[in-house]
Amino acid sequence: MPCQGTRARQDRPDRAYVFSVATDPDLRRRGYSRACMEALLDWFRERGVRKVDLRASADGEPLYTSLGFVRTPDPAMRLTL
């Protein structure tokens, strides 16, 4: 799978944290990270997760913003489902 190393953690039933989303440089800009994140967010929704946190690189931030994540003060991004 081109979307390598995607990891997520669910510490509480209603919250999750996404970390280590990486796509091979030769396969970027093809929608693989978006597809991985959309599938992961659907999986979270099915399990009642209401808040998803992540830290985004400057390159990744536009993707997460387009998925509905917003900057938080700490400087995480969060999506309320």
CSV table of N, CA and C in Angstrom, one decimal:
chain,number,residue,atom,x,y,z
A,1,MET,N,0.8,-1.2,0.0
A,1,MET,CA,0.0,0.0,0.0
A,1,MET,C,0.9,1.2,0.0
A,2,PRO,N,0.6,2.2,-0.8
A,2,PRO,CA,1.4,3.4,-0.9
A,2,PRO,C,1.4,4.3,0.4
A,3,CYS,N,0.4,4.2,1.1
A,3,CYS,CA,0.3,5.0,2.4
A,3,CYS,C,0.9,4.2,3.5
A,4,GLN,N,2.1,4.4,3.8
A,4,GLN,CA,2.9,3.6,4.7
A,4,GLN,C,2.9,4.2,6.1
A,5,GLY,N,2.9,3.3,7.1
A,5,GLY,CA,3.1,3.7,8.4
A,5,GLY,C,2.0,4.4,9.1
A,6,THR,N,0.8,4.4,8.5
A,6,THR,CA,-0.3,5.1,9.2
A,6,THR,C,-0.6,4.4,10.5
A,7,ARG,N,-0.7,5.2,11.6
A,7,ARG,CA,-0.9,4.6,12.9
A,7,ARG,C,-2.0,5.5,13.6
A,8,ALA,N,-2.7,4.8,14.4
A,8,ALA,CA,-3.8,5.5,15.2
A,8,ALA,C,-3.8,4.9,16.6
A,9,ARG,N,-4.3,5.7,17.5
A,9,ARG,CA,-4.4,5.3,18.9
A,9,ARG,C,-5.8,5.8,19.4
A,10,GLN,N,-6.4,4.9,20.2
A,10,GLN,CA,-7.7,5.3,20.8
A,10,GLN,C,-7.5,5.1,22.3
A,11,ASP,N,-7.3,6.2,23.0
A,11,ASP,CA,-7.1,6.1,24.5
A,11,ASP,C,-8.4,6.1,25.2
A,12,ARG,N,-9.4,6.8,24.7
A,12,ARG,CA,-10.7,6.8,25.3
A,12,ARG,C,-11.7,6.4,24.3
A,13,PRO,N,-12.9,6.0,24.7
A,13,PRO,CA,-13.9,5.5,23.7
A,13,PRO,C,-14.3,6.6,22.7
A,14,ASP,N,-14.2,7.9,23.1
A,14,ASP,CA,-14.7,8.9,22.2
A,14,ASP,C,-13.6,9.8,21.6
A,15,ARG,N,-12.3,9.4,21.8
A,15,ARG,CA,-11.2,10.2,21.2
A,15,ARG,C,-10.2,9.3,20.6
A,16,ALA,N,-9.5,9.9,19.6
A,16,ALA,CA,-8.5,9.1,18.9
A,16,ALA,C,-7.4,10.1,18.5
A,17,TYR,N,-6.2,9.5,18.3
A,17,TYR,CA,-5.0,10.3,17.8
A,17,TYR,C,-4.4,9.6,16.6
A,18,VAL,N,-4.2,10.3,15.6
A,18,VAL,CA,-3.5,9.8,14.4
A,18,VAL,C,-2.1,10.3,14.3
A,19,PHE,N,-1.2,9.3,14.0
A,19,PHE,CA,0.2,9.7,13.9
A,19,PHE,C,0.9,8.9,12.9
A,20,SER,N,2.0,9.4,12.4
A,20,SER,CA,2.9,8.6,11.4
A,20,SER,C,2.2,8.3,10.1
A,21,VAL,N,1.5,9.3,9.6
A,21,VAL,CA,0.9,9.1,8.2
A,21,VAL,C,2.1,9.5,7.2
A,22,ALA,N,2.5,8.6,6.4
A,22,ALA,CA,3.5,8.8,5.4
A,22,ALA,C,3.2,8.2,4.1
A,23,THR,N,3.5,8.9,3.0
A,23,THR,CA,3.4,8.3,1.7
A,23,THR,C,4.7,8.4,1.0
A,24,ASP,N,5.1,7.4,0.3
A,24,ASP,CA,6.3,7.3,-0.4
A,24,ASP,C,6.4,8.6,-1.3
A,25,PRO,N,7.5,9.3,-1.3
A,25,PRO,CA,7.6,10.5,-2.1
A,25,PRO,C,7.3,10.3,-3.6
A,26,ASP,N,7.6,9.2,-4.2
A,26,ASP,CA,7.3,9.0,-5.6
A,26,ASP,C,5.8,8.7,-5.8
A,27,LEU,N,5.0,8.5,-4.8
A,27,LEU,CA,3.6,8.2,-5.0
A,27,LEU,C,2.7,9.3,-4.4
A,28,ARG,N,3.3,10.5,-4.0
A,28,ARG,CA,2.5,11.6,-3.5
A,28,ARG,C,1.6,12.2,-4.5
A,29,ARG,N,0.6,13.0,-4.1
A,29,ARG,CA,-0.3,13.7,-4.9
A,29,ARG,C,-1.2,12.8,-5.8
A,30,ARG,N,-1.5,11.6,-5.3
A,30,ARG,CA,-2.3,10.7,-6.0
A,30,ARG,C,-3.6,10.3,-5.2
A,31,GLY,N,-3.7,10.9,-4.0
A,31,GLY,CA,-4.9,10.7,-3.2
A,31,GLY,C,-4.8,9.5,-2.2
A,32,TYR,N,-3.6,8.9,-2.1
A,32,TYR,CA,-3.5,7.8,-1.2
A,32,TYR,C,-3.7,8.1,0.3
A,33,SER,N,-3.1,9.2,0.7
A,33,SER,CA,-3.2,9.6,2.1
A,33,SER,C,-4.7,10.0,2.4
A,34,ARG,N,-5.3,10.7,1.4
A,34,ARG,CA,-6.7,11.0,1.6
A,34,ARG,C,-7.6,9.8,1.8
A,35,ALA,N,-7.3,8.8,0.9
A,35,ALA,CA,-8.1,7.5,1.0
A,35,ALA,C,-7.9,6.8,2.3
A,36,CYS,N,-6.6,6.8,2.8
A,36,CYS,CA,-6.3,6.2,4.1
A,36,CYS,C,-7.0,6.9,5.2
A,37,MET,N,-6.9,8.2,5.2
A,37,MET,CA,-7.6,9.0,6.2
A,37,MET,C,-9.1,8.9,6.2
A,38,GLU,N,-9.7,9.0,5.0
A,38,GLU,CA,-11.1,8.8,4.9
A,38,GLU,C,-11.6,7.5,5.5
A,39,ALA,N,-10.9,6.4,5.2
A,39,ALA,CA,-11.2,5.1,5.7
A,39,ALA,C,-11.1,5.1,7.2
A,40,LEU,N,-10.0,5.6,7.7
A,40,LEU,CA,-9.7,5.6,9.1
A,40,LEU,C,-10.8,6.5,9.9
A,41,LEU,N,-11.2,7.6,9.3
A,41,LEU,CA,-12.2,8.5,9.9
A,41,LEU,C,-13.6,7.7,9.9
A,42,ASP,N,-13.9,7.0,8.9
A,42,ASP,CA,-15.1,6.2,8.8
A,42,ASP,C,-15.1,5.2,9.9
A,43,TRP,N,-13.9,4.5,10.1
A,43,TRP,CA,-13.8,3.5,11.1
A,43,TRP,C,-14.0,4.1,12.5
A,44,PHE,N,-13.4,5.3,12.7
A,44,PHE,CA,-13.6,5.9,14.0
A,44,PHE,C,-15.1,6.3,14.2
A,45,ARG,N,-15.7,6.8,13.2
A,45,ARG,CA,-17.2,7.1,13.4
A,45,ARG,C,-18.0,5.9,13.8
A,46,GLU,N,-17.7,4.8,13.1
A,46,GLU,CA,-18.5,3.6,13.4
A,46,GLU,C,-18.3,3.1,14.9
A,47,ARG,N,-17.2,3.5,15.5
A,47,ARG,CA,-16.9,3.2,16.9
A,47,ARG,C,-17.2,4.2,17.9
A,48,GLY,N,-17.9,5.3,17.4
A,48,GLY,CA,-18.3,6.3,18.4
A,48,GLY,C,-17.3,7.4,18.7
A,49,VAL,N,-16.2,7.4,18.0
A,49,VAL,CA,-15.2,8.4,18.3
A,49,VAL,C,-15.7,9.8,17.9
A,50,ARG,N,-15.5,10.8,18.8
A,50,ARG,CA,-16.1,12.1,18.5
A,50,ARG,C,-15.0,13.2,18.3
A,51,LYS,N,-13.8,12.9,18.7
A,51,LYS,CA,-12.7,13.9,18.5
A,51,LYS,C,-11.4,13.1,18.0
A,52,VAL,N,-10.8,13.6,17.0
A,52,VAL,CA,-9.6,13.0,16.5
A,52,VAL,C,-8.5,14.1,16.4
A,53,ASP,N,-7.4,13.8,17.1
A,53,ASP,CA,-6.3,14.8,17.1
A,53,ASP,C,-5.1,14.3,16.3
A,54,LEU,N,-4.3,15.2,15.7
A,54,LEU,CA,-3.1,14.8,15.0
A,54,LEU,C,-2.2,16.0,15.0
A,55,ARG,N,-1.0,15.8,14.6
A,55,ARG,CA,0.0,16.9,14.4
A,55,ARG,C,0.3,16.8,12.9
A,56,ALA,N,0.2,17.9,12.2
A,56,ALA,CA,0.4,17.9,10.7
A,56,ALA,C,1.7,18.6,10.3
A,57,SER,N,2.3,18.1,9.3
A,57,SER,CA,3.5,18.8,8.7
A,57,SER,C,2.9,19.9,7.9
A,58,ALA,N,3.7,20.8,7.5
A,58,ALA,CA,3.3,21.9,6.6
A,58,ALA,C,2.8,21.3,5.3
A,59,ASP,N,3.4,20.3,4.8
A,59,ASP,CA,2.9,19.6,3.5
A,59,ASP,C,1.6,18.9,3.7
A,60,GLY,N,1.4,18.4,4.9
A,60,GLY,CA,0.1,17.6,5.1
A,60,GLY,C,-1.1,18.4,5.6
A,61,GLU,N,-0.8,19.6,6.1
A,61,GLU,CA,-1.9,20.4,6.7
A,61,GLU,C,-3.0,20.7,5.7
A,62,PRO,N,-2.8,21.0,4.4
A,62,PRO,CA,-3.9,21.3,3.5
A,62,PRO,C,-4.9,20.1,3.4
A,63,LEU,N,-4.3,18.8,3.4
A,63,LEU,CA,-5.1,17.6,3.3
A,63,LEU,C,-6.1,17.6,4.6
A,64,TYR,N,-5.5,17.8,5.7
A,64,TYR,CA,-6.3,17.6,7.0
A,64,TYR,C,-7.3,18.8,7.1
A,65,THR,N,-6.9,19.9,6.7
A,65,THR,CA,-7.9,21.1,6.7
A,65,THR,C,-9.0,20.7,5.7
A,66,SER,N,-8.8,20.1,4.6
A,66,SER,CA,-9.9,19.8,3.7
A,66,SER,C,-10.8,18.7,4.2
A,67,LEU,N,-10.2,17.9,5.2
A,67,LEU,CA,-11.0,16.9,5.8
A,67,LEU,C,-11.8,17.4,7.0
A,68,GLY,N,-11.6,18.7,7.3
A,68,GLY,CA,-12.4,19.3,8.4
A,68,GLY,C,-11.6,19.5,9.7
A,69,PHE,N,-10.3,19.2,9.7
A,69,PHE,CA,-9.5,19.4,10.9
A,69,PHE,C,-9.3,20.9,11.0
A,70,VAL,N,-9.2,21.4,12.2
A,70,VAL,CA,-8.9,22.8,12.5
A,70,VAL,C,-7.7,22.9,13.4
A,71,ARG,N,-6.9,24.0,13.3
A,71,ARG,CA,-5.8,24.2,14.2
A,71,ARG,C,-6.3,24.4,15.7
A,72,THR,N,-5.6,23.9,16.6
A,72,THR,CA,-5.8,24.1,18.0
A,72,THR,C,-4.6,24.9,18.6
A,73,PRO,N,-4.7,25.5,19.8
A,73,PRO,CA,-3.6,26.3,20.3
A,73,PRO,C,-2.3,25.6,20.5
A,74,ASP,N,-2.3,24.2,20.6
A,74,ASP,CA,-1.1,23.5,21.1
A,74,ASP,C,0.0,23.0,20.2
A,75,PRO,N,0.2,23.1,19.0
A,75,PRO,CA,-0.5,23.4,17.8
A,75,PRO,C,-1.0,22.1,17.1
A,76,ALA,N,-1.9,21.4,17.7
A,76,ALA,CA,-2.5,20.2,17.1
A,76,ALA,C,-3.6,20.6,16.1
A,77,MET,N,-4.1,19.7,15.4
A,77,MET,CA,-5.3,19.9,14.6
A,77,MET,C,-6.4,18.9,15.2
A,78,ARG,N,-7.6,19.3,15.1
A,78,ARG,CA,-8.7,18.4,15.7
A,78,ARG,C,-9.9,18.4,14.8
A,79,LEU,N,-10.6,17.3,14.7
A,79,LEU,CA,-11.8,17.2,14.0
A,79,LEU,C,-12.9,16.7,15.0
A,80,THR,N,-14.0,17.4,15.1
A,80,THR,CA,-15.1,16.9,15.9
A,80,THR,C,-16.1,16.3,15.0
A,81,LEU,N,-16.3,15.0,15.2
A,81,LEU,CA,-17.2,14.2,14.3
A,81,LEU,C,-18.7,14.3,14.8
